[in-house]
């Protein structure tokens, strides 16, 4: 009788892993570099998402990722600000409408964080400093932005895809 119960428990455990594979999947670690070419370089103002790749290539600050995709589940963004002189941050949002501009406050030169599908962030990070943001992400298209005034419009954003 005991072994029958053990067998049933084993089957239940195996079924559980089959139904919830993301529960046992290792976290995806993404190395994130917040970079710029120095505070004395003129910032463009027309490189907000969804700028073309050709235009975006001219950005003088940006977000560089070790990988731009992950399977659904825990994703850990390990963020380093490699700037010499400028504070940056990394805000993660789900793209409600991929390909469409984010709601933008052109008075303060920032994205309206309360009007996007905000997921979380590593807040204002001093030059040379680092931070981590970890969260379980569902499949979908995401965008990572720096929402320090003017930085998003200067091209400091990148997209990130989570697959099933
Ligand atoms: Cu920035």
mmCIF file of C-alpha atoms and ligand atoms in Angstrom:
data_model
loop_
_atom_site.group_PDB
_atom_site.id
_atom_site.type_symbol
_atom_site.label_atom_id
_atom_site.label_comp_id
_atom_site.label_asym_id
_atom_site.label_seq_id
_atom_site.Cartn_x
_atom_site.Cartn_y
_atom_site.Cartn_z
ATOM 1 C CA UNK A 1 0.000 0.000 0.000
ATOM 2 C CA UNK A 2 2.797 2.404 0.965
ATOM 3 C CA UNK A 3 4.621 1.908 -2.335
ATOM 4 C CA UNK A 4 1.366 2.444 -4.252
ATOM 5 C CA UNK A 5 0.989 5.849 -2.581
ATOM 6 C CA UNK A 6 4.618 6.644 -3.375
ATOM 7 C CA UNK A 7 4.045 5.732 -7.018
ATOM 8 C CA UNK A 8 0.992 7.972 -7.184
ATOM 9 C CA UNK A 9 2.950 10.858 -5.638
ATOM 10 C CA UNK A 10 5.766 10.331 -8.138
ATOM 11 C CA UNK A 11 3.307 10.415 -11.045
ATOM 12 C CA UNK A 12 1.683 13.573 -9.669
ATOM 13 C CA UNK A 13 5.131 15.196 -9.393
ATOM 14 C CA UNK A 14 6.036 14.268 -12.977
ATOM 15 C CA UNK A 15 2.693 15.576 -14.258
ATOM 16 C CA UNK A 16 3.277 18.791 -12.328
ATOM 17 C CA UNK A 17 6.641 19.337 -14.019
ATOM 18 C CA UNK A 18 5.066 18.622 -17.409
ATOM 19 C CA UNK A 19 2.344 21.218 -16.813
ATOM 20 C CA UNK A 20 4.644 23.843 -15.280
ATOM 21 C CA UNK A 21 8.015 23.442 -17.032
ATOM 22 C CA UNK A 22 8.922 27.081 -16.371
ATOM 23 C CA UNK A 23 8.915 26.264 -12.651
ATOM 24 C CA UNK A 24 12.056 24.171 -13.070
ATOM 25 C CA UNK A 25 13.741 26.134 -15.840
ATOM 26 C CA UNK A 26 16.872 27.980 -14.780
ATOM 27 C CA UNK A 27 16.641 31.751 -14.676
ATOM 28 C CA UNK A 28 17.843 33.608 -17.755
ATOM 29 C CA UNK A 29 20.618 36.030 -16.844
ATOM 30 C CA UNK A 30 20.874 39.105 -19.068
ATOM 31 C CA UNK A 31 23.938 41.334 -18.777
ATOM 32 C CA UNK A 32 22.840 44.904 -19.423
ATOM 33 C CA UNK A 33 25.247 47.737 -20.212
ATOM 34 C CA UNK A 34 24.032 51.340 -19.937
ATOM 35 C CA UNK A 35 26.518 53.248 -22.102
ATOM 36 C CA UNK A 36 27.112 56.704 -23.513
ATOM 37 C CA UNK A 37 29.762 58.642 -25.423
ATOM 38 C CA UNK A 38 30.198 61.298 -22.763
ATOM 39 C CA UNK A 39 28.181 64.205 -21.378
ATOM 40 C CA UNK A 40 29.719 66.707 -23.812
ATOM 41 C CA UNK A 41 28.191 64.986 -26.870
ATOM 42 C CA UNK A 42 25.009 66.597 -28.242
ATOM 43 C CA UNK A 43 21.948 64.393 -27.577
ATOM 44 C CA UNK A 44 19.647 63.623 -30.540
ATOM 45 C CA UNK A 45 15.947 64.184 -29.810
ATOM 46 C CA UNK A 46 14.350 62.086 -32.549
ATOM 47 C CA UNK A 47 15.457 58.549 -31.752
ATOM 48 C CA UNK A 48 12.570 57.388 -29.552
ATOM 49 C CA UNK A 49 11.105 53.920 -30.174
ATOM 50 C CA UNK A 50 10.371 52.823 -32.885
ATOM 51 C CA UNK A 51 13.238 54.588 -34.664
ATOM 52 C CA UNK A 52 14.614 52.601 -37.594
ATOM 53 C CA UNK A 53 17.733 50.503 -37.031
ATOM 54 C CA UNK A 54 19.675 52.838 -39.357
ATOM 55 C CA UNK A 55 18.697 55.922 -37.344
ATOM 56 C CA UNK A 56 19.093 54.147 -34.026
ATOM 57 C CA UNK A 57 22.670 53.230 -34.973
ATOM 58 C CA UNK A 58 23.534 56.947 -34.572
ATOM 59 C CA UNK A 59 22.517 57.012 -30.900
ATOM 60 C CA UNK A 60 25.150 58.438 -28.577
ATOM 61 C CA UNK A 61 23.804 56.534 -25.575
ATOM 62 C CA UNK A 62 22.107 53.178 -25.330
ATOM 63 C CA UNK A 63 21.301 49.890 -23.678
ATOM 64 C CA UNK A 64 23.370 46.882 -24.760
ATOM 65 C CA UNK A 65 22.206 43.361 -23.887
ATOM 66 C CA UNK A 66 24.099 40.061 -23.760
ATOM 67 C CA UNK A 67 20.942 38.480 -25.183
ATOM 68 C CA UNK A 68 17.707 40.028 -26.410
ATOM 69 C CA UNK A 69 15.536 36.951 -25.910
ATOM 70 C CA UNK A 70 14.561 34.658 -23.051
ATOM 71 C CA UNK A 71 12.185 31.787 -22.473
ATOM 72 C CA UNK A 72 9.201 32.605 -20.243
ATOM 73 C CA UNK A 73 10.102 32.412 -16.579
ATOM 74 C CA UNK A 74 12.546 34.115 -14.268
ATOM 75 C CA UNK A 75 14.722 36.715 -15.989
ATOM 76 C CA UNK A 76 17.517 38.470 -14.099
ATOM 77 C CA UNK A 77 18.791 41.740 -15.575
ATOM 78 C CA UNK A 78 22.270 42.487 -14.233
ATOM 79 C CA UNK A 79 22.743 46.134 -15.051
ATOM 80 C CA UNK A 80 26.000 48.109 -15.165
ATOM 81 C CA UNK A 81 26.266 51.829 -15.918
ATOM 82 C CA UNK A 82 29.554 52.142 -17.812
ATOM 83 C CA UNK A 83 29.218 55.909 -18.273
ATOM 84 C CA UNK A 84 32.028 58.140 -16.983
ATOM 85 C CA UNK A 85 29.789 61.052 -16.049
ATOM 86 C CA UNK A 86 26.057 60.377 -16.469
ATOM 87 C CA UNK A 87 23.375 58.721 -14.322
ATOM 88 C CA UNK A 88 21.284 56.115 -16.170
ATOM 89 C CA UNK A 89 18.523 53.679 -15.297
ATOM 90 C CA UNK A 90 16.763 50.705 -16.846
ATOM 91 C CA UNK A 91 12.961 50.547 -16.893
ATOM 92 C CA UNK A 92 11.337 47.342 -18.185
ATOM 93 C CA UNK A 93 7.886 47.575 -19.794
ATOM 94 C CA UNK A 94 5.761 45.207 -21.816
ATOM 95 C CA UNK A 95 4.976 46.608 -25.273
ATOM 96 C CA UNK A 96 1.199 46.816 -25.363
ATOM 97 C CA UNK A 97 1.349 47.709 -29.063
ATOM 98 C CA UNK A 98 4.695 46.669 -30.593
ATOM 99 C CA UNK A 99 5.787 49.150 -33.247
ATOM 100 C CA UNK A 100 3.865 52.081 -31.742
ATOM 101 C CA UNK A 101 5.504 54.974 -29.907
ATOM 102 C CA UNK A 102 5.278 54.988 -26.115
ATOM 103 C CA UNK A 103 3.184 57.692 -24.413
ATOM 104 C CA UNK A 104 5.624 60.579 -24.075
ATOM 105 C CA UNK A 105 5.675 63.644 -21.863
ATOM 106 C CA UNK A 106 7.364 66.167 -24.170
ATOM 107 C CA UNK A 107 7.373 68.813 -21.427
ATOM 108 C CA UNK A 108 9.620 66.787 -19.129
ATOM 109 C CA UNK A 109 11.163 64.681 -21.923
ATOM 110 C CA UNK A 110 10.270 61.369 -20.314
ATOM 111 C CA UNK A 111 8.003 58.415 -21.047
ATOM 112 C CA UNK A 112 4.850 58.416 -18.910
ATOM 113 C CA UNK A 113 5.654 55.445 -16.667
ATOM 114 C CA UNK A 114 2.056 55.312 -15.408
ATOM 115 C CA UNK A 115 0.750 54.976 -18.976
ATOM 116 C CA UNK A 116 2.926 52.071 -20.091
ATOM 117 C CA UNK A 117 2.736 48.402 -19.104
ATOM 118 C CA UNK A 118 5.416 48.936 -16.450
ATOM 119 C CA UNK A 119 7.165 45.790 -15.197
ATOM 120 C CA UNK A 120 9.975 47.107 -12.988
ATOM 121 C CA UNK A 121 13.355 48.813 -13.011
ATOM 122 C CA UNK A 122 16.853 49.377 -11.778
ATOM 123 C CA UNK A 123 16.527 52.990 -10.661
ATOM 124 C CA UNK A 124 18.946 55.846 -11.232
ATOM 125 C CA UNK A 125 22.405 54.323 -11.161
ATOM 126 C CA UNK A 126 25.587 56.362 -10.781
ATOM 127 C CA UNK A 127 28.440 56.051 -13.290
ATOM 128 C CA UNK A 128 30.366 52.854 -12.665
ATOM 129 C CA UNK A 129 27.674 51.373 -10.422
ATOM 130 C CA UNK A 130 25.494 48.295 -10.916
ATOM 131 C CA UNK A 131 22.098 46.931 -9.938
ATOM 132 C CA UNK A 132 19.860 43.935 -10.558
ATOM 133 C CA UNK A 133 16.201 43.504 -11.427
ATOM 134 C CA UNK A 134 14.716 40.009 -11.408
ATOM 135 C CA UNK A 135 11.175 38.987 -12.282
ATOM 136 C CA UNK A 136 9.148 36.170 -13.845
ATOM 137 C CA UNK A 137 8.226 37.347 -17.340
ATOM 138 C CA UNK A 138 5.377 36.079 -19.502
ATOM 139 C CA UNK A 139 5.802 35.635 -23.262
ATOM 140 C CA UNK A 140 5.620 38.870 -25.222
ATOM 141 C CA UNK A 141 7.490 41.868 -26.588
ATOM 142 C CA UNK A 142 9.194 44.103 -24.050
ATOM 143 C CA UNK A 143 11.151 47.344 -24.167
ATOM 144 C CA UNK A 144 13.960 48.456 -21.895
ATOM 145 C CA UNK A 145 14.366 52.208 -21.626
ATOM 146 C CA UNK A 146 16.376 54.773 -19.724
ATOM 147 C CA UNK A 147 13.873 57.329 -18.500
ATOM 148 C CA UNK A 148 16.299 60.009 -17.352
ATOM 149 C CA UNK A 149 15.093 63.237 -19.052
ATOM 150 C CA UNK A 150 15.932 63.195 -22.764
ATOM 151 C CA UNK A 151 17.673 59.826 -22.806
ATOM 152 C CA UNK A 152 14.799 57.808 -24.321
ATOM 153 C CA UNK A 153 14.371 60.337 -27.158
ATOM 154 C CA UNK A 154 18.145 60.217 -27.643
ATOM 155 C CA UNK A 155 17.783 56.514 -28.432
ATOM 156 C CA UNK A 156 18.428 54.935 -25.041
ATOM 157 C CA UNK A 157 16.116 51.956 -25.412
ATOM 158 C CA UNK A 158 16.187 48.424 -26.763
ATOM 159 C CA UNK A 159 13.632 45.698 -27.290
ATOM 160 C CA UNK A 160 13.509 42.297 -25.595
ATOM 161 C CA UNK A 161 11.488 39.214 -26.551
ATOM 162 C CA UNK A 162 10.179 36.536 -24.205
ATOM 163 C CA UNK A 163 9.116 33.301 -25.877
ATOM 164 C CA UNK A 164 7.022 30.400 -24.562
HETATM 165 CU CU1 LIG B 1 20.199 57.197 -19.544
#
